[in-house]
Short mmCIF file of C-alpha atoms in Angstrom, two decimals:
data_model
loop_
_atom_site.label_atom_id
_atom_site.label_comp_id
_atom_site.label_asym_id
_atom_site.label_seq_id
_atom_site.Cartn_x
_atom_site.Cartn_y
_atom_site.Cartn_z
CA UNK A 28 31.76 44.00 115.67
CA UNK A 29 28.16 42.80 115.85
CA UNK A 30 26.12 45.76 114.70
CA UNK A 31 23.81 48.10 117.67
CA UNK A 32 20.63 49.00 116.93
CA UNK A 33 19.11 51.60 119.04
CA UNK A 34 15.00 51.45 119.13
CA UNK A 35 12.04 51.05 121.00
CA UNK A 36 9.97 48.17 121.31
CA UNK A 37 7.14 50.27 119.52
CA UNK A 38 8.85 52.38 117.89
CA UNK A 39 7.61 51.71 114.19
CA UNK A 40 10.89 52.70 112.22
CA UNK A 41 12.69 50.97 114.67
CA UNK A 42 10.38 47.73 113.75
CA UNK A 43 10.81 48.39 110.09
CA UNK A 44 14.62 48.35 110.82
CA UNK A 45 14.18 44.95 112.68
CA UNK A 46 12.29 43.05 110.44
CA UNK A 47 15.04 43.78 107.37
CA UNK A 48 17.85 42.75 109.54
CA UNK A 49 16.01 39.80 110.27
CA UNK A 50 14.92 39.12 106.56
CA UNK A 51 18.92 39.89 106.06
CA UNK A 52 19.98 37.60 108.61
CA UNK A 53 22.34 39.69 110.01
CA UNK A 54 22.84 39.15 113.82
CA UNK A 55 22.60 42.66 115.93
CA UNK A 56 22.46 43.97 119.37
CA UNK A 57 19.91 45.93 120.30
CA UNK A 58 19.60 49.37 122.54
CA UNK A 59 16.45 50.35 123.97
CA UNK A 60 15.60 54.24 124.27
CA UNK A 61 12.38 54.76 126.27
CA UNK A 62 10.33 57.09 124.04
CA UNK A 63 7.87 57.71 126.72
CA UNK A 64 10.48 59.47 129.14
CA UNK A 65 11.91 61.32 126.24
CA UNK A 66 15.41 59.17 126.83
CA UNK A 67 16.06 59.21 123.07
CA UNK A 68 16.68 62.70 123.64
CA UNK A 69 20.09 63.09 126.39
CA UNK A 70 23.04 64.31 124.88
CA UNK A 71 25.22 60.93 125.01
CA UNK A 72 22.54 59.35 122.15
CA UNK A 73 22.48 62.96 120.45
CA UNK A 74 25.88 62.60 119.86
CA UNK A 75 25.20 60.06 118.04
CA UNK A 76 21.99 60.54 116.05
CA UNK A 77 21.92 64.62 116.39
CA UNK A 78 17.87 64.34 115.45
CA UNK A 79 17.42 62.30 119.05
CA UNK A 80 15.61 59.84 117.12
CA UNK A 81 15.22 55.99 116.78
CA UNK A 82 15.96 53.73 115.06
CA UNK A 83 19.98 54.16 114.26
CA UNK A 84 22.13 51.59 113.47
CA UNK A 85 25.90 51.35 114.76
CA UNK A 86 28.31 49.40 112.09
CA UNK A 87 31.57 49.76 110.91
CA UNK A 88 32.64 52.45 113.74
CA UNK A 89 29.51 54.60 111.59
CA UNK A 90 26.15 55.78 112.90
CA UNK A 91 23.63 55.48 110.28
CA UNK A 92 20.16 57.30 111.22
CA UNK A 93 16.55 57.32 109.41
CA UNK A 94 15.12 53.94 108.91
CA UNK A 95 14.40 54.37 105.08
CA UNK A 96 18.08 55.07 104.66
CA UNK A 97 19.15 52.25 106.82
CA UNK A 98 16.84 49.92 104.93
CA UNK A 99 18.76 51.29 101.82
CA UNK A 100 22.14 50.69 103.38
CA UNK A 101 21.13 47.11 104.07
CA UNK A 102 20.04 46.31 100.61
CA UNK A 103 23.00 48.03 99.28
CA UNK A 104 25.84 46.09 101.76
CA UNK A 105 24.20 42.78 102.24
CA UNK A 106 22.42 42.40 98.84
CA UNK A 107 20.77 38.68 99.78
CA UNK A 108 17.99 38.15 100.30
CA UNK A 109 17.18 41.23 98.02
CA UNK A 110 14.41 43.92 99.15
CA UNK A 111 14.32 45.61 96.22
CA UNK A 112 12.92 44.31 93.09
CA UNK A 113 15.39 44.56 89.89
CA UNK A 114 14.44 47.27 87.46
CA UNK A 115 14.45 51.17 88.10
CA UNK A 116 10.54 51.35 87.72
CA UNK A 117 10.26 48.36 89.55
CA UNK A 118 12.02 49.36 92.31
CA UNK A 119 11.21 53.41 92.89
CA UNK A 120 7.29 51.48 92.68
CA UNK A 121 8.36 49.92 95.99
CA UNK A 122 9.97 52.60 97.06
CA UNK A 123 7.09 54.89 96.43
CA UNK A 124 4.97 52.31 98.94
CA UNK A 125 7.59 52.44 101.54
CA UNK A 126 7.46 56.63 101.54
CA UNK A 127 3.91 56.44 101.60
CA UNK A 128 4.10 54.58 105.21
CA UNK A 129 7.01 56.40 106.18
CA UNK A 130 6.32 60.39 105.07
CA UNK A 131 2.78 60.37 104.77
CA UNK A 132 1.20 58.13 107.13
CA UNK A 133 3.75 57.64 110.33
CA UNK A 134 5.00 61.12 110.89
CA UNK A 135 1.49 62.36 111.70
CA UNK A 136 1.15 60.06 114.34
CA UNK A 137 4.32 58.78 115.83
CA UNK A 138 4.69 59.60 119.72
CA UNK A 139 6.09 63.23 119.97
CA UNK A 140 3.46 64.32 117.56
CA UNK A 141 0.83 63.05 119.72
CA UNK A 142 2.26 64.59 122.72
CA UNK A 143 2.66 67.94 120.70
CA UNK A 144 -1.23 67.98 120.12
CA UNK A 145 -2.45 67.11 123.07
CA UNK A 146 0.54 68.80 125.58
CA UNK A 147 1.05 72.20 122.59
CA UNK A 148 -2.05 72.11 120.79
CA UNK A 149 -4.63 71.43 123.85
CA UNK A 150 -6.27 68.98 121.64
CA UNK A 151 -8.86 66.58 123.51
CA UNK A 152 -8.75 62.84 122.86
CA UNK A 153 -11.30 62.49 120.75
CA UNK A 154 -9.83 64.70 118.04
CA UNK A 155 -6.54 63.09 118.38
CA UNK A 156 -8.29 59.60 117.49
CA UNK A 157 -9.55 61.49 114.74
CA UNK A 158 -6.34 62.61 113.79
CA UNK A 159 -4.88 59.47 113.92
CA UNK A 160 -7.54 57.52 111.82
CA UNK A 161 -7.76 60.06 109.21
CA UNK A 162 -4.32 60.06 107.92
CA UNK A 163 -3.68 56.12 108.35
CA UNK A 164 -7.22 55.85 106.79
CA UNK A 165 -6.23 57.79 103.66
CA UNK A 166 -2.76 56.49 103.28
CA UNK A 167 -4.41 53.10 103.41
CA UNK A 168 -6.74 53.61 100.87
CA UNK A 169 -4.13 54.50 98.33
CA UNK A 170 -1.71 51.92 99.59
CA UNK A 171 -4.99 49.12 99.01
CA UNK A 172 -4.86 50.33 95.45
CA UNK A 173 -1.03 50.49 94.85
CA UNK A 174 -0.98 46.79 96.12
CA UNK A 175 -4.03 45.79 93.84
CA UNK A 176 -1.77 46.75 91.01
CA UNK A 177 1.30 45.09 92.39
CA UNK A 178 0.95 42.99 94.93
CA UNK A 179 1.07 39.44 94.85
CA UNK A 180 0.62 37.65 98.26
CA UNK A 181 2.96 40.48 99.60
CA UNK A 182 3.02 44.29 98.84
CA UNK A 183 4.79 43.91 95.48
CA UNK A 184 5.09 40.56 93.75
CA UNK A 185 5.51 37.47 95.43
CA UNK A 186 8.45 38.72 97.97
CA UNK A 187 8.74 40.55 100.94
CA UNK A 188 10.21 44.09 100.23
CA UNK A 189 10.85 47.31 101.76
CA UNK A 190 7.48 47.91 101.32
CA UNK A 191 6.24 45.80 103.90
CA UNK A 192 9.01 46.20 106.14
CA UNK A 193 6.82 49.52 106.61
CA UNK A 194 3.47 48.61 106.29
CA UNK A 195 3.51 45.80 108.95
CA UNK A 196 4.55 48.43 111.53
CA UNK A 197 1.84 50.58 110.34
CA UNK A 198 -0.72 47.98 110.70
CA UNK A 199 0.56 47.19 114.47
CA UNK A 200 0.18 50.94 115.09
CA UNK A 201 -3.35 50.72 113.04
CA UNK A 202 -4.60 48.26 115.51
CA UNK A 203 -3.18 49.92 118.59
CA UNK A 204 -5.03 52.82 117.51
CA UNK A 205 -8.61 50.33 117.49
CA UNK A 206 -8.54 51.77 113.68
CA UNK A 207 -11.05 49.57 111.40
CA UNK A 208 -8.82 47.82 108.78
CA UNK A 209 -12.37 46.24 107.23
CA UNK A 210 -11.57 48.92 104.09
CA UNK A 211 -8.10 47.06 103.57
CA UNK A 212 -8.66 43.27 102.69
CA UNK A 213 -5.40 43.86 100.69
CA UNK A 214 -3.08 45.02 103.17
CA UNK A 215 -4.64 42.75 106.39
CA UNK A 216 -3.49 39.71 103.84
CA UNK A 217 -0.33 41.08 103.43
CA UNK A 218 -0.06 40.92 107.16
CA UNK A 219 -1.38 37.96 107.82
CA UNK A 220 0.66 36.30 105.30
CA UNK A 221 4.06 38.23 106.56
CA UNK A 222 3.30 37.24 110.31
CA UNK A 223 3.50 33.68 108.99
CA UNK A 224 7.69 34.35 108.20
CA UNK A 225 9.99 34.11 111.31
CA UNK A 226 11.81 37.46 110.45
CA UNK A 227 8.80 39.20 110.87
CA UNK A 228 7.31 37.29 113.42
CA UNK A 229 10.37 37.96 115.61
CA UNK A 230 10.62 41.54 114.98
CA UNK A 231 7.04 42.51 116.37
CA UNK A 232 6.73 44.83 118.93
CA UNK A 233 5.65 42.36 121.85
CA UNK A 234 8.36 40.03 121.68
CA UNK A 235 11.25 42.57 121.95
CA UNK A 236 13.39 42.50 125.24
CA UNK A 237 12.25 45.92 126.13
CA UNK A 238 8.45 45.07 126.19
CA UNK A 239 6.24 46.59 128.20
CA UNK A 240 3.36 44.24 128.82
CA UNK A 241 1.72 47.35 131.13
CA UNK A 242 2.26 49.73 128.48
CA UNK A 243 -0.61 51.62 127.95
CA UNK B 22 7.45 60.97 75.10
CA UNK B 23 9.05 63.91 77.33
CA UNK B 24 8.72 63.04 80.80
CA UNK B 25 5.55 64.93 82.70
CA UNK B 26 6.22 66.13 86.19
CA UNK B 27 2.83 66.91 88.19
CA UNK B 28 3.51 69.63 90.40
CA UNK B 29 2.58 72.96 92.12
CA UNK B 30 4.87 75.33 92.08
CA UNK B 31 4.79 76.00 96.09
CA UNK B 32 4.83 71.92 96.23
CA UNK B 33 8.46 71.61 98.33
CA UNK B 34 7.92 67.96 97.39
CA UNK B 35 7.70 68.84 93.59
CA UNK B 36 10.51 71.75 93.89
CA UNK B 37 12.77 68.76 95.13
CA UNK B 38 11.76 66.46 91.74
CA UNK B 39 12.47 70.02 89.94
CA UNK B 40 15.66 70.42 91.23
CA UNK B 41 17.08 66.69 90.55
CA UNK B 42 15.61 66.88 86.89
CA UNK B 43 17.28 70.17 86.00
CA UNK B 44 20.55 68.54 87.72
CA UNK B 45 20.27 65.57 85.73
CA UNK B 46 19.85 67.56 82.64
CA UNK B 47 16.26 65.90 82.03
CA UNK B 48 13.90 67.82 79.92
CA UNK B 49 10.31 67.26 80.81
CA UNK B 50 6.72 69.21 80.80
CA UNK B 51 4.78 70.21 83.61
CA UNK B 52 1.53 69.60 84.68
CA UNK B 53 -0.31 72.30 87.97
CA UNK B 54 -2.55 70.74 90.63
CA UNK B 55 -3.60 73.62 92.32
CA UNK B 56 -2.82 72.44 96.11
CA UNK B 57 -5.26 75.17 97.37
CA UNK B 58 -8.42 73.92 95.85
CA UNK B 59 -7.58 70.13 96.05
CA UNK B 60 -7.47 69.74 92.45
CA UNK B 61 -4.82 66.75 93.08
CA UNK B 62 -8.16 64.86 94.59
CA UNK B 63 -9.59 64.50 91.45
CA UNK B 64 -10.44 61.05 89.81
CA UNK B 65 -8.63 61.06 86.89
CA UNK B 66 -5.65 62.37 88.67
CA UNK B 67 -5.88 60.02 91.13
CA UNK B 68 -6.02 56.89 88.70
CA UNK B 69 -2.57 58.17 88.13
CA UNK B 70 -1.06 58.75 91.26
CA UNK B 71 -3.21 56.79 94.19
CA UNK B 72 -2.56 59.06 97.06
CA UNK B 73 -3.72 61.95 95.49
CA UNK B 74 -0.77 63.74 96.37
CA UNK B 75 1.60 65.87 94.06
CA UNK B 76 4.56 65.47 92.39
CA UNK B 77 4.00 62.13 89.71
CA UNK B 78 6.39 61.38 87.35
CA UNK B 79 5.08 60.04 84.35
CA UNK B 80 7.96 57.92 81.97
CA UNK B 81 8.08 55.03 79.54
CA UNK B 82 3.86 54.77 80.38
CA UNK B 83 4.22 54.85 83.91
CA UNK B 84 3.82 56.99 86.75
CA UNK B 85 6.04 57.20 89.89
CA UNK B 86 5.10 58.64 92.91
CA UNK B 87 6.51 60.03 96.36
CA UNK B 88 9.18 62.38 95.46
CA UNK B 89 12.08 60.34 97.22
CA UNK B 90 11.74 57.21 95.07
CA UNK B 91 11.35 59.65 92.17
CA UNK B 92 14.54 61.32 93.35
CA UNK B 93 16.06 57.63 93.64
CA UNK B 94 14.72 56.29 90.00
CA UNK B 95 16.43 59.28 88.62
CA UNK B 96 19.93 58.14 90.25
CA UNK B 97 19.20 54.31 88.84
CA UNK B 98 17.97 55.63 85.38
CA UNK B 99 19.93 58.26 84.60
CA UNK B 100 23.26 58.23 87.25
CA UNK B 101 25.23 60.95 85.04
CA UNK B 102 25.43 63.73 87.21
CA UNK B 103 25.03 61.42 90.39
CA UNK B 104 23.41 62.45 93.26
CA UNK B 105 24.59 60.22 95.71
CA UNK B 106 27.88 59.87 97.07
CA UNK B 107 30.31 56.68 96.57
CA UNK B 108 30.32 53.97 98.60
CA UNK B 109 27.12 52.58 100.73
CA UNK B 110 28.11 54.52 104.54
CA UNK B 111 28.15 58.09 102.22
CA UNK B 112 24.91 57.28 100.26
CA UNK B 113 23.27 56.13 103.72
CA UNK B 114 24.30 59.67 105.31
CA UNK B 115 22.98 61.48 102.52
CA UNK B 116 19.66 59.55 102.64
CA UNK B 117 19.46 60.40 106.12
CA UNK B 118 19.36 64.14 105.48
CA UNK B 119 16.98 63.49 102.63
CA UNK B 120 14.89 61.67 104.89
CA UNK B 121 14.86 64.05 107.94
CA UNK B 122 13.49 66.72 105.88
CA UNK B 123 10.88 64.16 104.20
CA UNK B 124 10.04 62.51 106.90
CA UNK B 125 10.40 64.59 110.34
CA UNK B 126 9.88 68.08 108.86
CA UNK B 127 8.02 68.75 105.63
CA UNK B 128 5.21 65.99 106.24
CA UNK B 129 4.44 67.79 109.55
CA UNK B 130 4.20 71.44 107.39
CA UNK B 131 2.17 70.78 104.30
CA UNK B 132 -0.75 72.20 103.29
CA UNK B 133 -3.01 69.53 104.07
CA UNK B 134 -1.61 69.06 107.01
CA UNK B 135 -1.82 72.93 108.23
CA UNK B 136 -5.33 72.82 106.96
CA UNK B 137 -6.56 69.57 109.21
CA UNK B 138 -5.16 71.76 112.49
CA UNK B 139 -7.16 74.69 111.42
CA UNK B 140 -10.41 72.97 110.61
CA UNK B 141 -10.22 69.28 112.35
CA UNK B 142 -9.09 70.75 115.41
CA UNK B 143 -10.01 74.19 115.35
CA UNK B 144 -6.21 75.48 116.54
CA UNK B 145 -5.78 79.46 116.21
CA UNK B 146 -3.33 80.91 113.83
CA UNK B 147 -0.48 81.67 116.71
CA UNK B 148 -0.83 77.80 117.80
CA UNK B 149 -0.14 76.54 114.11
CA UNK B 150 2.88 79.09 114.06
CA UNK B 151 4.50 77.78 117.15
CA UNK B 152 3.38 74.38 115.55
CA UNK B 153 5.27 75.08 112.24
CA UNK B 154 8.37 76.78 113.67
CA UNK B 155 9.07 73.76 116.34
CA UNK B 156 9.01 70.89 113.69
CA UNK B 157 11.43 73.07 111.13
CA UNK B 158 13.48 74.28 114.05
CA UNK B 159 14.11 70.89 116.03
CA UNK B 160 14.72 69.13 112.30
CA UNK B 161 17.25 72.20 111.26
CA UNK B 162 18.93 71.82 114.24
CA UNK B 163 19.91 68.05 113.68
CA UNK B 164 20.50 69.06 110.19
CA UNK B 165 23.17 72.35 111.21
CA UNK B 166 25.02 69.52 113.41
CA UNK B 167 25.19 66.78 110.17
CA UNK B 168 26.12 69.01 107.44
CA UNK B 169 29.04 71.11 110.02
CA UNK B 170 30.83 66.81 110.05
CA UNK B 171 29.52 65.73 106.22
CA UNK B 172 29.25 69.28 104.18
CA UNK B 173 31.77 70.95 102.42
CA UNK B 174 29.63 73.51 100.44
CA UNK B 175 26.44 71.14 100.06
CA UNK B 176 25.24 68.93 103.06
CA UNK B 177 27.43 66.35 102.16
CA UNK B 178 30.67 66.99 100.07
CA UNK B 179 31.57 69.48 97.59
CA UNK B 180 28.88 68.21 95.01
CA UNK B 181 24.81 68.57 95.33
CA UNK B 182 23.06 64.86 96.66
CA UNK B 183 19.31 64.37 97.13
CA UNK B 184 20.06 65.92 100.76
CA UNK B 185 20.62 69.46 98.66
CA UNK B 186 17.22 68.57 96.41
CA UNK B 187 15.32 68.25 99.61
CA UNK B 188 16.93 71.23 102.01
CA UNK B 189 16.60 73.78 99.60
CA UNK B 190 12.84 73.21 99.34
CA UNK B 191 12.24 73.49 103.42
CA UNK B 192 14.46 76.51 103.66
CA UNK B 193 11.94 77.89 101.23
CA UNK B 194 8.86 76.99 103.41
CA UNK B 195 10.89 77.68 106.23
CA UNK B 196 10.88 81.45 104.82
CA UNK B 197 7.58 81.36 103.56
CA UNK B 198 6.77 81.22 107.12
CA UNK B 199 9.10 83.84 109.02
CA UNK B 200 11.46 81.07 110.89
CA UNK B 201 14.48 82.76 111.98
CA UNK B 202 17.11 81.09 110.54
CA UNK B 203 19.77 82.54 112.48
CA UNK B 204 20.75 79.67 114.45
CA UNK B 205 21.71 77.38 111.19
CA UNK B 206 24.78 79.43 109.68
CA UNK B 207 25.65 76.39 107.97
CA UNK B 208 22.03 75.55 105.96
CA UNK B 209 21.58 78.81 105.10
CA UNK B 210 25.24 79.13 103.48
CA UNK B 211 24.39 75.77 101.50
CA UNK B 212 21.33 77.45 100.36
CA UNK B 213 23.38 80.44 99.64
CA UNK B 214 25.91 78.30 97.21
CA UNK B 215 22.30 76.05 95.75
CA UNK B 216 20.66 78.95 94.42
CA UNK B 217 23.93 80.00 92.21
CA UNK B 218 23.68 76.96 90.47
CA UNK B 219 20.92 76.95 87.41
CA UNK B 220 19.50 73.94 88.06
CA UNK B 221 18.41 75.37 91.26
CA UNK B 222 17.75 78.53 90.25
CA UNK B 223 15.50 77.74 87.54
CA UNK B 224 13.33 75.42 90.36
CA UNK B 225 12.20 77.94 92.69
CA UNK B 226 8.56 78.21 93.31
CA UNK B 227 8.49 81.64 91.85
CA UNK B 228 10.36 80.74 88.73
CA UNK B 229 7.26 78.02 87.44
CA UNK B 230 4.47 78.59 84.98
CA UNK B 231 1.94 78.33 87.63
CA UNK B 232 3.26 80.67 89.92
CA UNK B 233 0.67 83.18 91.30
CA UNK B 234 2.01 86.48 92.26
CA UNK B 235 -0.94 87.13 94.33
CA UNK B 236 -1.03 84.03 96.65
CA UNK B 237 -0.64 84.22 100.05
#
């Protein structure tokens, strides 16, 4: 059965998700939840992913949820093109840059936490920019570093890893946000340099089927 | 050279690495960054660990960082007692509930994090409340629903995974801040069974050198 992958067009796990299967070459179907009418939420997808979240991945008859632990899965059942370096400190290195996207940087700003500052909070626009460019801004900076140290043409070494499988998505949602990358040399050639590979270049945002060319 | 965890003892991030060194039977030292006065923003600590952000690892003359690819170096380096399930569907369910606690509850909770809606955008005391108790109680919700099809006495199985290393640190918090638990029979009875176990035990926040009595 051809795997399902349930997402968003700008959802950035869900982009994470796509650019791995891509770099995997595994052929997938994909679902579309609308994030901004809160359809990731109704009970039939709940049954299926109880956090009413994207991405999740359908294989095997399984449901697998979170996309660091999907990303996992995929290196562990389709080892080639590895996405992991080998060697423990090697690999928990890249790791370490794929947690810094995905616990430190995206969960402040994803879509329901927006909403919940502006809808719970009362928070006016202008803070929430702040908000937003604050915690990408510091993540950055450390991330800048981490790939000065191990980065070579990509986030670590001379590969693409799980690394930037999250920090591409993170620069799309940088530059949706009109945040000023001109700090991050590093990681803006890391981009550059991934938007050059077709598995990448087909998993952006803007060329999904579920693009929204209105979206605001 | 002994391993050197850099921690805080109220660090849920660090009380995870605690838990999965003391599992592992890992002897190490650590080293307190006191969260409240941003001593983990220092220079030289930063050198170490980019992000400025607590727990680091330091082994064999390196430093890790981000306590789920510390909790995932651990498995690779030293796999006796493992901490993961067999085969690649089990290990991707327990990352899952790793993840939703690291990346959909705790990284909305931290201190820096509750500080920034206090002083970047001025939100009262009962807001940040409400703010806390939605993120744990949406995220324990999903959780109570995964652990009642994986858990049989831990969240998955009959055996402590990362999942355990990372729920046992947000019930904590979740304490720490009043949530009612009442609704999540099922986390609180895998707490329950976790904090019989030494490895556990001898992690808790109140158990560490650094602990202050007094703190709020």
């Amino acid at each position: 059965m051809t795997p399902v992958l349930h997402g968003y067009w700008r959802s950035s796990a869900a982009y994470r998700v796509r650019i791995a299967l891509n770099l995997k070459g595994i052929d997938h179907r994909q679902v579309s939840h609308d994030l901004r009418t809160g359809a990731q939420t109704a009970p039939d997808y709940r049954r299926l992913a109880p956090q009413g979240l994207v991405p999740a991945l359908e294989i095997e008859g399984e449901t697998l949820t979170q996309s660091l632990a999907i990303l996992e899965w995929l290196e562990e059942a389709h080892p080639e093109p590895p996405l992991l370096p080998e060697g423990a400190i090697a690999r928990a290195q890249v790791r370490s840059m794929a947690a810094a996207v995905a616990c430190d940087i995206h969960p402040l700003n994803n879509l329901r936490v927006l909403k919940a500052l502006k809808h719970d909070l009362g928070a006016p626009q202008s803070s929430i920019d702040s908000w937003v460019g604050r915690w990408i801004g510091e993540g950055f900076a450390a991330l800048e570093e981490t790939v000065a140290r191990h980065g070579d043409g990509f986030c670590f070494g001379d590969r693409p890893t799980i690394a930037d499988c999250c920090l591409i998505p993170q620069i799309y949602n940088a530059r949706r946000f009109d945040i000023d990358l001109g700090a991050f040399p590093r990681l803006v050639a890391v981009d550059a340099r991934c938007a050059t590979i077709d598995a990448f270049a087909r998993a952006a945002p803007d060329r999904q089927p579920d693009a929204d060319g209105a979206a605001s």
